[in-house]
Coordinates of C-alpha atoms and ligand atoms in Angstrom, one line a residue:
M8 CA -121.0 56.0 -183.2
P9 CA -123.7 55.4 -185.8
A10 CA -121.5 53.7 -188.5
T11 CA -118.1 52.3 -187.5
V12 CA -115.8 50.3 -189.9
I13 CA -113.6 47.6 -188.4
V14 CA -110.7 46.9 -190.8
G15 CA -107.7 44.6 -190.7
A16 CA -104.6 46.7 -190.8
Q17 CA -102.2 44.0 -191.9
W18 CA -102.4 40.8 -194.0
G19 CA -105.6 39.5 -192.4
D20 CA -105.9 37.3 -189.3
E21 CA -105.5 40.3 -187.0
G22 CA -108.2 39.1 -184.6
K23 CA -111.0 41.2 -186.0
G24 CA -113.6 38.6 -185.1
K25 CA -112.9 39.1 -181.4
I26 CA -113.0 42.9 -181.6
V27 CA -116.2 42.8 -183.7
D28 CA -117.7 40.4 -181.2
L29 CA -116.9 42.8 -178.4
L30 CA -118.3 45.9 -180.2
A31 CA -121.3 44.0 -181.5
Q32 CA -122.6 43.9 -177.9
E33 CA -123.3 47.6 -178.2
S34 CA -124.4 47.6 -181.9
D35 CA -127.7 47.1 -183.5
L36 CA -126.5 45.7 -186.9
V37 CA -123.3 44.0 -187.9
C38 CA -122.5 43.9 -191.6
R39 CA -119.8 42.3 -193.7
Y40 CA -119.0 44.3 -196.8
Q41 CA -116.6 42.1 -198.9
G42 CA -114.9 38.7 -199.2
G43 CA -116.4 35.3 -198.8
P44 CA -115.5 32.0 -197.1
N45 CA -111.8 32.8 -197.5
A46 CA -112.2 34.7 -194.2
G47 CA -111.8 32.9 -190.9
H48 CA -113.0 34.6 -187.7
T49 CA -112.5 32.9 -184.4
V50 CA -114.5 34.2 -181.5
I51 CA -114.4 32.7 -178.0
A52 CA -117.5 33.5 -176.0
H53 CA -119.1 31.9 -172.9
G54 CA -116.1 29.5 -172.9
E55 CA -117.0 28.2 -176.3
T56 CA -115.0 28.6 -179.5
F57 CA -116.8 29.7 -182.7
K58 CA -115.2 29.8 -186.1
F59 CA -116.9 31.8 -188.8
R60 CA -116.1 31.9 -192.4
H61 CA -119.2 33.5 -193.8
L62 CA -121.4 34.8 -191.0
P63 CA -120.7 38.2 -189.5
S64 CA -119.5 37.6 -185.9
G65 CA -122.5 39.7 -184.7
I66 CA -124.7 36.7 -185.2
L67 CA -123.5 35.4 -181.8
S68 CA -125.0 38.3 -180.0
G69 CA -128.3 37.9 -181.9
K70 CA -127.8 41.2 -183.8
T71 CA -129.1 41.7 -187.3
S72 CA -126.2 40.4 -189.4
V73 CA -125.8 41.4 -193.0
L74 CA -123.8 40.0 -195.9
G75 CA -123.6 43.0 -198.2
A76 CA -123.5 43.3 -202.0
G77 CA -119.7 43.3 -202.0
C78 CA -119.5 39.8 -200.6
V79 CA -119.3 36.5 -202.5
V80 CA -121.4 33.7 -201.0
D81 CA -120.8 30.0 -201.2
P82 CA -124.3 28.6 -200.4
E83 CA -123.0 25.3 -199.2
V84 CA -120.5 26.8 -196.8
L85 CA -123.0 29.3 -195.5
L86 CA -125.7 26.6 -194.9
E87 CA -123.1 24.4 -193.1
E88 CA -122.3 27.3 -190.9
I89 CA -125.9 28.1 -190.2
D90 CA -126.6 24.5 -189.3
G91 CA -123.5 24.3 -187.0
L92 CA -124.7 27.4 -185.2
E93 CA -128.3 26.1 -184.8
Q94 CA -127.0 22.8 -183.5
R95 CA -125.4 24.8 -180.7
G96 CA -128.6 26.6 -179.9
I97 CA -127.9 29.9 -181.7
S98 CA -130.4 31.1 -184.2
A99 CA -129.3 32.4 -187.6
E100 CA -132.7 34.1 -188.0
P101 CA -131.2 37.6 -187.8
L102 CA -129.1 37.0 -191.0
R103 CA -129.9 39.1 -194.1
I104 CA -128.1 38.6 -197.4
S105 CA -128.0 41.2 -200.2
G106 CA -129.5 40.0 -203.4
N107 CA -126.7 41.8 -205.2
A108 CA -124.0 39.6 -203.6
H109 CA -122.5 37.1 -206.0
L110 CA -122.5 33.4 -205.7
I111 CA -119.5 31.1 -205.6
M112 CA -120.4 28.3 -207.9
P113 CA -118.7 24.8 -208.0
W114 CA -116.7 25.8 -211.1
H115 CA -115.2 28.8 -209.3
I116 CA -113.7 26.4 -206.8
A117 CA -112.4 24.0 -209.4
I118 CA -110.8 26.9 -211.4
D119 CA -109.2 28.5 -208.3
G120 CA -107.5 25.2 -207.5
A121 CA -106.6 24.4 -211.1
S122 CA -105.2 27.9 -211.9
E123 CA -103.0 27.8 -208.7
K124 CA -101.6 24.5 -209.8
R125 CA -100.8 25.9 -213.3
L126 CA -99.0 28.8 -211.7
G127 CA -96.7 26.4 -210.0
K128 CA -93.9 28.3 -208.2
L129 CA -95.6 31.6 -209.0
Q130 CA -98.8 30.6 -207.2
I131 CA -100.6 33.1 -205.0
G132 CA -101.4 30.7 -202.2
T133 CA -105.1 31.3 -202.3
T134 CA -107.5 29.7 -199.9
R135 CA -108.9 27.8 -203.0
R136 CA -112.5 28.7 -202.1
G137 CA -113.2 30.1 -205.5
I138 CA -112.9 33.8 -204.5
G139 CA -110.8 35.1 -207.4
P140 CA -112.9 33.3 -210.1
A141 CA -116.2 34.5 -208.6
Y142 CA -115.1 38.1 -208.4
A143 CA -113.6 37.8 -211.9
D144 CA -117.0 36.7 -213.3
K145 CA -118.7 39.6 -211.4
A146 CA -116.4 42.1 -213.1
A147 CA -116.9 40.4 -216.4
R148 CA -120.7 40.7 -215.8
I149 CA -121.4 37.0 -216.2
G150 CA -121.7 36.2 -212.5
I151 CA -124.8 34.6 -210.8
R152 CA -126.2 36.6 -207.9
V153 CA -128.0 35.8 -204.7
Q154 CA -131.2 37.3 -206.2
D155 CA -131.0 34.7 -208.9
L156 CA -131.8 32.1 -206.2
L157 CA -135.3 33.6 -205.8
D158 CA -136.6 32.1 -209.1
P159 CA -135.8 28.4 -210.0
K160 CA -136.3 29.1 -213.7
I161 CA -133.9 32.0 -213.8
L162 CA -131.4 30.1 -211.6
R163 CA -131.3 27.2 -214.0
Q164 CA -131.0 29.5 -217.1
K165 CA -128.1 31.3 -215.6
I166 CA -126.3 28.1 -214.7
E167 CA -126.9 26.8 -218.2
T168 CA -125.4 30.0 -219.7
A169 CA -122.4 29.9 -217.4
L170 CA -121.7 26.2 -218.0
A171 CA -121.7 26.6 -221.7
E172 CA -118.6 28.6 -221.3
K173 CA -117.1 27.2 -218.1
N174 CA -117.2 23.6 -219.2
V175 CA -115.1 24.5 -222.3
W176 CA -112.4 26.1 -220.0
L177 CA -112.6 23.3 -217.5
E178 CA -112.1 20.6 -220.2
R179 CA -109.8 22.3 -222.7
V180 CA -107.6 24.6 -220.5
Y181 CA -107.6 22.8 -217.1
E182 CA -108.2 19.2 -218.3
L183 CA -110.9 18.8 -215.6
E184 CA -114.3 17.1 -215.8
P185 CA -117.2 19.3 -217.0
F186 CA -120.2 19.9 -214.7
E187 CA -123.6 18.4 -215.5
L188 CA -126.4 21.1 -215.8
D189 CA -129.1 18.9 -214.1
E190 CA -126.9 18.0 -211.2
V191 CA -125.7 21.6 -210.5
A192 CA -129.2 23.0 -211.0
A193 CA -130.7 20.5 -208.5
R194 CA -128.0 21.1 -206.0
E195 CA -128.2 24.9 -206.2
E196 CA -132.0 24.8 -206.1
A197 CA -131.9 22.8 -202.9
F198 CA -129.6 25.5 -201.4
A199 CA -131.8 28.2 -202.8
R200 CA -134.9 26.9 -201.0
R201 CA -133.2 27.3 -197.7
L202 CA -131.5 30.6 -198.4
R203 CA -134.5 32.5 -199.8
P204 CA -135.9 33.7 -196.5
F205 CA -132.6 35.4 -195.7
V206 CA -132.5 37.5 -198.9
A207 CA -133.2 41.2 -198.3
D208 CA -132.7 44.8 -199.5
T209 CA -129.7 45.2 -197.2
S210 CA -128.8 48.7 -198.4
L211 CA -132.2 49.9 -197.4
L212 CA -132.1 48.0 -194.2
V213 CA -128.8 49.7 -193.2
D214 CA -129.9 53.1 -194.3
E215 CA -133.1 52.9 -192.3
A216 CA -131.1 51.8 -189.2
L217 CA -128.7 54.7 -189.6
R218 CA -131.6 57.1 -190.0
A219 CA -133.2 55.8 -186.8
G220 CA -129.9 56.5 -185.0
K221 CA -129.0 52.8 -184.6
R222 CA -125.4 51.6 -184.3
V223 CA -124.0 49.9 -187.3
L224 CA -120.8 48.0 -187.4
L225 CA -119.2 47.3 -190.8
E226 CA -116.8 44.4 -190.6
G227 CA -114.0 44.0 -193.1
A228 CA -112.6 40.6 -193.9
Q229 CA -108.9 39.8 -194.7
G230 CA -106.7 42.9 -194.4
T231 CA -105.4 46.1 -195.9
L232 CA -102.3 44.6 -197.5
L233 CA -104.5 42.0 -199.3
D234 CA -106.6 44.8 -200.9
L235 CA -106.9 44.2 -204.7
D236 CA -106.0 47.8 -205.5
H237 CA -103.7 48.9 -202.7
G238 CA -102.3 45.7 -201.3
T239 CA -99.2 43.7 -202.3
Y240 CA -100.5 42.7 -205.8
P241 CA -100.6 40.0 -207.1
F242 CA -100.4 38.4 -203.7
V243 CA -103.8 39.8 -202.6
T244 CA -107.4 38.8 -202.5
S245 CA -109.9 39.8 -205.2
S246 CA -111.9 42.3 -203.2
N247 CA -111.2 45.5 -201.3
P248 CA -110.9 45.0 -197.6
T249 CA -110.0 48.7 -197.1
A250 CA -112.5 50.9 -195.3
G251 CA -113.6 52.9 -198.4
A252 CA -115.1 49.7 -199.8
A253 CA -117.4 49.4 -196.8
T254 CA -119.7 52.0 -198.4
T255 CA -119.9 50.4 -201.8
G256 CA -120.0 46.9 -200.4
I257 CA -123.1 47.8 -198.3
G258 CA -124.7 50.4 -200.5
I259 CA -124.5 53.6 -198.3
G260 CA -122.6 56.8 -198.9
P261 CA -119.1 57.6 -197.5
T262 CA -120.5 60.5 -195.4
R263 CA -122.3 57.9 -193.2
I264 CA -119.1 56.6 -191.7
D265 CA -118.0 58.1 -188.4
E266 CA -115.1 55.9 -187.2
V267 CA -112.6 53.5 -188.6
I268 CA -111.0 51.1 -186.2
G269 CA -107.9 49.4 -187.5
V270 CA -107.1 46.0 -186.0
S271 CA -103.5 45.0 -185.8
K272 CA -101.7 42.2 -184.1
A273 CA -98.8 43.3 -181.8
Y274 CA -96.7 41.5 -184.4
V275 CA -97.5 40.5 -187.9
T276 CA -98.5 37.3 -189.7
R277 CA -99.0 36.5 -193.3
V278 CA -100.5 33.3 -194.9
G279 CA -99.8 32.5 -198.5
A280 CA -97.0 33.6 -200.7
G281 CA -95.6 37.1 -201.2
P282 CA -92.9 39.5 -199.9
F283 CA -92.8 40.2 -196.1
P284 CA -90.0 42.5 -195.0
S285 CA -90.3 42.0 -191.2
E286 CA -90.6 38.2 -191.4
M287 CA -88.8 36.4 -188.6
E288 CA -86.1 33.9 -189.1
P289 CA -87.4 30.3 -189.0
M290 CA -86.5 29.4 -185.3
L291 CA -88.1 32.5 -183.9
A292 CA -91.0 32.2 -186.3
G293 CA -91.6 28.6 -185.1
Q294 CA -91.6 29.8 -181.5
L295 CA -94.0 32.6 -182.1
R296 CA -96.3 30.4 -184.2
E297 CA -96.7 28.1 -181.3
L298 CA -97.1 30.8 -178.7
G299 CA -99.7 32.6 -180.8
Q300 CA -101.3 29.5 -182.3
E301 CA -100.7 31.0 -185.8
Y302 CA -102.4 28.4 -188.0
G303 CA -105.0 29.3 -190.6
T304 CA -108.6 29.1 -189.5
V305 CA -109.8 28.2 -193.1
T306 CA -106.9 26.1 -194.5
G307 CA -105.0 25.1 -191.4
R308 CA -101.8 26.4 -193.1
N309 CA -98.9 27.7 -191.0
R310 CA -99.0 31.5 -190.8
R311 CA -95.7 33.3 -191.4
P312 CA -94.8 35.4 -188.3
G313 CA -92.9 38.7 -188.4
W314 CA -92.0 41.6 -186.1
L315 CA -94.4 44.6 -185.9
D316 CA -94.0 46.7 -189.1
L317 CA -94.7 50.4 -188.6
V318 CA -94.1 51.2 -192.2
A319 CA -97.0 48.9 -193.3
L320 CA -99.2 50.1 -190.4
R321 CA -98.6 53.7 -191.3
Y322 CA -99.8 52.8 -194.8
A323 CA -102.9 51.1 -193.4
V324 CA -103.7 54.3 -191.4
R325 CA -103.4 56.3 -194.6
L326 CA -105.5 54.0 -196.8
N327 CA -108.3 53.5 -194.3
G328 CA -108.4 56.8 -192.5
I329 CA -108.0 54.8 -189.3
T330 CA -109.3 56.9 -186.3
S331 CA -108.1 54.4 -183.6
L332 CA -106.3 51.1 -183.3
A333 CA -107.1 47.9 -181.6
L334 CA -103.9 46.0 -180.8
T335 CA -104.5 42.3 -180.5
K336 CA -102.4 39.4 -179.0
L337 CA -100.0 41.6 -177.0
D338 CA -99.8 38.7 -174.5
V339 CA -98.1 36.5 -177.1
L340 CA -95.0 38.8 -176.9
S341 CA -94.7 38.4 -173.2
S342 CA -92.0 35.8 -173.3
F343 CA -89.4 37.8 -175.2
D344 CA -86.7 39.8 -173.4
E345 CA -86.3 42.2 -176.3
L346 CA -88.5 42.9 -179.3
E347 CA -87.7 44.2 -182.7
V348 CA -89.9 46.8 -184.4
C349 CA -89.6 47.7 -188.1
V350 CA -89.5 51.5 -188.2
R351 CA -88.3 52.1 -191.8
Y352 CA -87.5 50.2 -195.0
R353 CA -84.2 50.4 -196.8
L354 CA -84.8 50.5 -200.5
P355 CA -82.7 49.0 -203.3
D356 CA -81.2 52.5 -204.1
G357 CA -79.9 52.7 -200.5
S358 CA -82.4 55.3 -199.3
E359 CA -84.6 54.7 -196.2
S360 CA -88.2 55.5 -195.9
E361 CA -91.0 55.5 -193.3
N362 CA -93.5 55.3 -196.1
F363 CA -94.7 52.1 -197.9
P364 CA -93.1 51.8 -201.4
A365 CA -95.4 52.7 -204.2
H366 CA -94.0 50.2 -206.6
Q367 CA -93.8 46.4 -206.4
S368 CA -90.1 46.1 -207.3
D369 CA -89.1 48.4 -204.4
F370 CA -91.3 46.5 -201.9
H371 CA -90.0 43.2 -203.0
H372 CA -86.5 44.3 -202.3
A373 CA -87.2 46.4 -199.2
A374 CA -85.1 45.5 -196.2
P375 CA -86.4 46.2 -192.7
V376 CA -84.7 48.7 -190.4
F377 CA -85.4 47.5 -186.9
E378 CA -85.4 49.3 -183.6
T379 CA -84.8 47.0 -180.5
V380 CA -87.2 47.7 -177.6
P381 CA -87.3 46.1 -174.2
G382 CA -89.8 43.2 -173.6
W383 CA -91.8 42.8 -170.4
S384 CA -91.3 39.0 -169.7
Q385 CA -94.4 38.8 -167.5
P386 CA -98.0 37.7 -168.1
L387 CA -100.6 40.3 -168.7
D388 CA -103.5 38.4 -167.1
D389 CA -103.8 40.6 -164.1
C390 CA -104.2 43.9 -166.1
A391 CA -107.6 45.4 -165.9
T392 CA -107.0 48.6 -168.0
L393 CA -104.2 49.9 -170.3
A394 CA -102.8 51.8 -167.3
D395 CA -102.0 48.4 -165.6
L396 CA -99.7 47.2 -168.3
P397 CA -96.0 46.7 -167.3
D398 CA -93.9 49.7 -168.2
A399 CA -92.2 48.1 -171.2
A400 CA -95.6 47.0 -172.6
R401 CA -97.0 50.5 -172.1
G402 CA -93.9 51.8 -173.9
Y403 CA -94.5 49.4 -176.8
V404 CA -98.1 50.8 -177.1
D405 CA -96.8 54.4 -176.8
L406 CA -94.2 53.8 -179.5
I407 CA -97.0 52.7 -181.9
E408 CA -99.2 55.7 -181.1
Q409 CA -96.4 58.2 -181.5
A410 CA -95.2 56.7 -184.8
L411 CA -98.7 56.6 -186.3
G412 CA -100.4 59.6 -184.7
V413 CA -103.4 57.4 -183.9
P414 CA -104.6 56.3 -180.4
V415 CA -104.5 52.7 -179.4
E416 CA -108.0 52.4 -177.7
L417 CA -108.1 48.6 -177.2
V418 CA -105.5 46.0 -176.4
G419 CA -106.0 42.2 -176.5
T420 CA -104.3 40.2 -173.8
G421 CA -105.8 36.8 -174.4
A422 CA -108.3 34.8 -176.5
A423 CA -111.4 35.2 -174.5
R424 CA -114.0 38.0 -175.1
E425 CA -113.3 39.6 -171.7
Q426 CA -109.5 39.7 -172.3
V427 CA -109.5 43.2 -174.0
L428 CA -108.2 46.2 -172.2
A429 CA -109.8 49.6 -173.0
R430 CA -108.1 52.9 -172.5
Ligands
IMP23 P1 -108.0 34.2 -201.9 O1 -108.7 35.3 -201.1 O2 -108.5 32.9 -201.4 O3 -108.1 34.4 -203.3 O4 -106.4 34.3 -201.5 C1 -105.6 35.3 -201.9 C2 -104.6 35.7 -200.8 O5 -105.3 36.2 -199.7 C3 -103.8 34.4 -200.3 O6 -102.5 34.9 -199.9 C4 -104.6 34.1 -199.0 O7 -103.7 33.4 -198.1 C5 -104.9 35.4 -198.5 N1 -106.2 35.4 -197.7 C6 -107.4 35.3 -198.1 N2 -108.3 35.3 -197.0 C7 -107.5 35.5 -195.9 C8 -107.8 35.7 -194.5 O8 -108.9 35.7 -194.1 N3 -106.7 35.8 -193.7 C9 -105.4 35.8 -194.2 N4 -105.1 35.7 -195.5 C10 -106.2 35.6 -196.3

């Protein structure tokens, strides 16, 4: 398995951190290819809980951990995370950051919050970490990159150029206070001094590792339906979580990828605004939120729970070329007598389809067609392999495999690292 992509198959929060942590034990490098501190990966290892926003989860296993060119980096958040880890006796020394990754600057965060406020009822519900504005500057070719941290003079110049424009926007459009050049430059230079040792040619690093036959894990953040091009636009993030972006986000060719593992919860959750066909009614949603502890890692917001949506998962299999699935949190469904599974959407013209609608107006008005399947009403704690699952739980997994034509290789039955059943 030289290069394996791990991708969220839903709207993020699928439990990728746990699966990456598990597979990282057998990998040599763990790399993130997109996103920034909008991500929140929770890993429970050695009885301790770790929450990562920036760092690839592989850092826990002491593996070389890469933030690729496709990422956006908030130096303050990253340094806080590095400090937090080191206080717990875990070294961040194996971290390598691409010089081509873009920096999230203080004005990106200010603009993210201000533009959400302006949108009012139409707001996207972003994490307000400056993600969209940072990627927008990248596309407009006015971003500041990690490599700009290497030279204090260049860094100051770039900040000065950016502020000349950003301060006008902040004051005139958003009615916010402008930023002071000296203050921002001093703050970023202090971060730069600490981050310089981590900056590396990560594309070369990964290429050399692959040539040497090493195992490389490419870890996506967020999820397929939050993809800027293929997700539920405009309720998406500003990068491409889908597997194809792993190659551009790291700087290797598409022929280097061998496997794509899609991570899906046994149900669905979504944070932030946007249509969600299989969303549960409020009482049931509250129950599931409690059972699954469905609260955002980054923002603490309530996640919106829904029944498993096979139409959306089929779309994820297509978009990512998923070769196997990891199904997480199956144990959370253990207290239901019956479960609903969304097998088709009913579209506004009355037709039904197993395929994800190509156009926003169809998706916004899609109604779920549910199939009711038996629950198992018993804990899964004593299962050691997939074969030990109660019949109804096994049936649930079979239904997914048959509908999607993809094997479910891993099943999560609890929060701890060891609570994953393999085929
Ligand atoms: P942004 O990425 O902060 O711009 O937010 C855009 C959308 O993506 C919002 O609906 C967020 O709630 C959602 N989002 C961003 N990161 C994550 C994540 O890690 N998990 C789940 N949703 C996310």
